[in-house]
Coordinates of C-alpha atoms in Angstrom, one line a residue:
Y1 CA -45.1 91.9 15.0
A2 CA -41.9 91.3 13.1
Q3 CA -38.4 90.8 14.2
I4 CA -35.0 90.7 12.5
I5 CA -32.9 88.2 14.3
D6 CA -29.2 87.2 13.8
D7 CA -29.7 83.4 14.1
E8 CA -26.0 82.8 14.6
K9 CA -25.7 85.1 17.6
G10 CA -29.3 84.6 18.8
V11 CA -30.0 88.3 19.2
T12 CA -32.8 90.4 17.9
L13 CA -31.6 93.2 15.8
A14 CA -34.7 95.1 15.1
A15 CA -38.5 94.7 15.9
A16 CA -41.7 96.3 15.2
S17 CA -45.2 95.7 16.5
T18 CA -48.7 97.1 16.5
L19 CA -48.3 97.5 20.2
E20 CA -46.0 100.4 19.8
E21 CA -46.9 104.0 20.7
G22 CA -46.8 105.4 17.2
L23 CA -49.3 102.7 16.0
K24 CA -51.8 103.1 18.8
G25 CA -54.1 105.2 16.6
L26 CA -54.8 102.4 14.2
E27 CA -58.5 101.4 14.1
S28 CA -57.6 97.7 14.2
K29 CA -54.3 96.1 15.0
S30 CA -55.0 92.8 13.2
N31 CA -55.8 93.9 9.7
V32 CA -53.9 94.5 6.5
A33 CA -53.4 98.2 7.1
A34 CA -51.7 97.4 10.5
A35 CA -49.6 94.8 8.9
Q36 CA -48.4 97.3 6.3
E37 CA -47.4 99.7 9.0
V38 CA -45.4 97.1 10.8
G39 CA -43.7 96.1 7.6
A40 CA -42.8 99.7 6.8
N41 CA -41.5 100.2 10.3
I42 CA -39.4 97.0 10.4
A43 CA -37.8 98.0 7.1
E44 CA -37.0 101.5 8.3
R45 CA -35.4 100.1 11.5
A46 CA -33.4 97.7 9.5
R47 CA -32.1 100.4 7.2
E48 CA -31.1 102.5 10.2
K49 CA -28.9 99.6 11.4
G50 CA -27.4 99.0 8.0
I51 CA -29.4 95.9 7.2
T52 CA -30.6 95.6 3.6
E53 CA -31.1 91.9 3.1
V54 CA -33.0 89.3 5.3
V55 CA -34.7 86.0 5.1
F56 CA -38.5 86.1 5.4
D57 CA -39.7 83.3 7.7
R58 CA -43.5 83.3 7.7
N59 CA -43.5 80.4 10.3
G60 CA -45.9 78.3 8.4
Y61 CA -48.5 81.0 7.8
K62 CA -49.8 81.3 4.3
Y63 CA -48.5 84.1 2.1
H64 CA -51.6 86.2 1.8
G65 CA -53.5 88.8 3.7
S66 CA -51.6 90.4 6.6
V67 CA -48.5 88.3 5.9
A68 CA -48.3 89.4 2.3
A69 CA -49.1 93.0 3.3
L70 CA -46.3 93.1 5.8
A71 CA -43.8 91.6 3.4
N72 CA -44.8 93.9 0.5
A73 CA -44.6 97.0 2.7
A74 CA -41.1 96.0 3.9
R75 CA -40.1 95.4 0.3
D76 CA -41.5 98.7 -0.8
K77 CA -39.3 100.4 1.9
G78 CA -36.2 98.7 0.5
L79 CA -35.8 95.5 2.4
V80 CA -34.6 92.7 0.2
F81 CA -35.8 89.0 0.7

């Protein structure tokens, strides 16, 4: 999953997850392809709300595999971080 959070207000502005209805057809929900879909979805939702720039917090996870795939897909869809 991915969330865009306003840290100052403590509210979630956008979210995307492999548990969503549109992504239920994925063969696996824990691989790079699933992460790419989540990254593309979160960027799309951010853009719909006028959000173009974020801070990417990987919460201690190494920047490779699914984490990198999610980030790269979000960047490809226009999210800046």
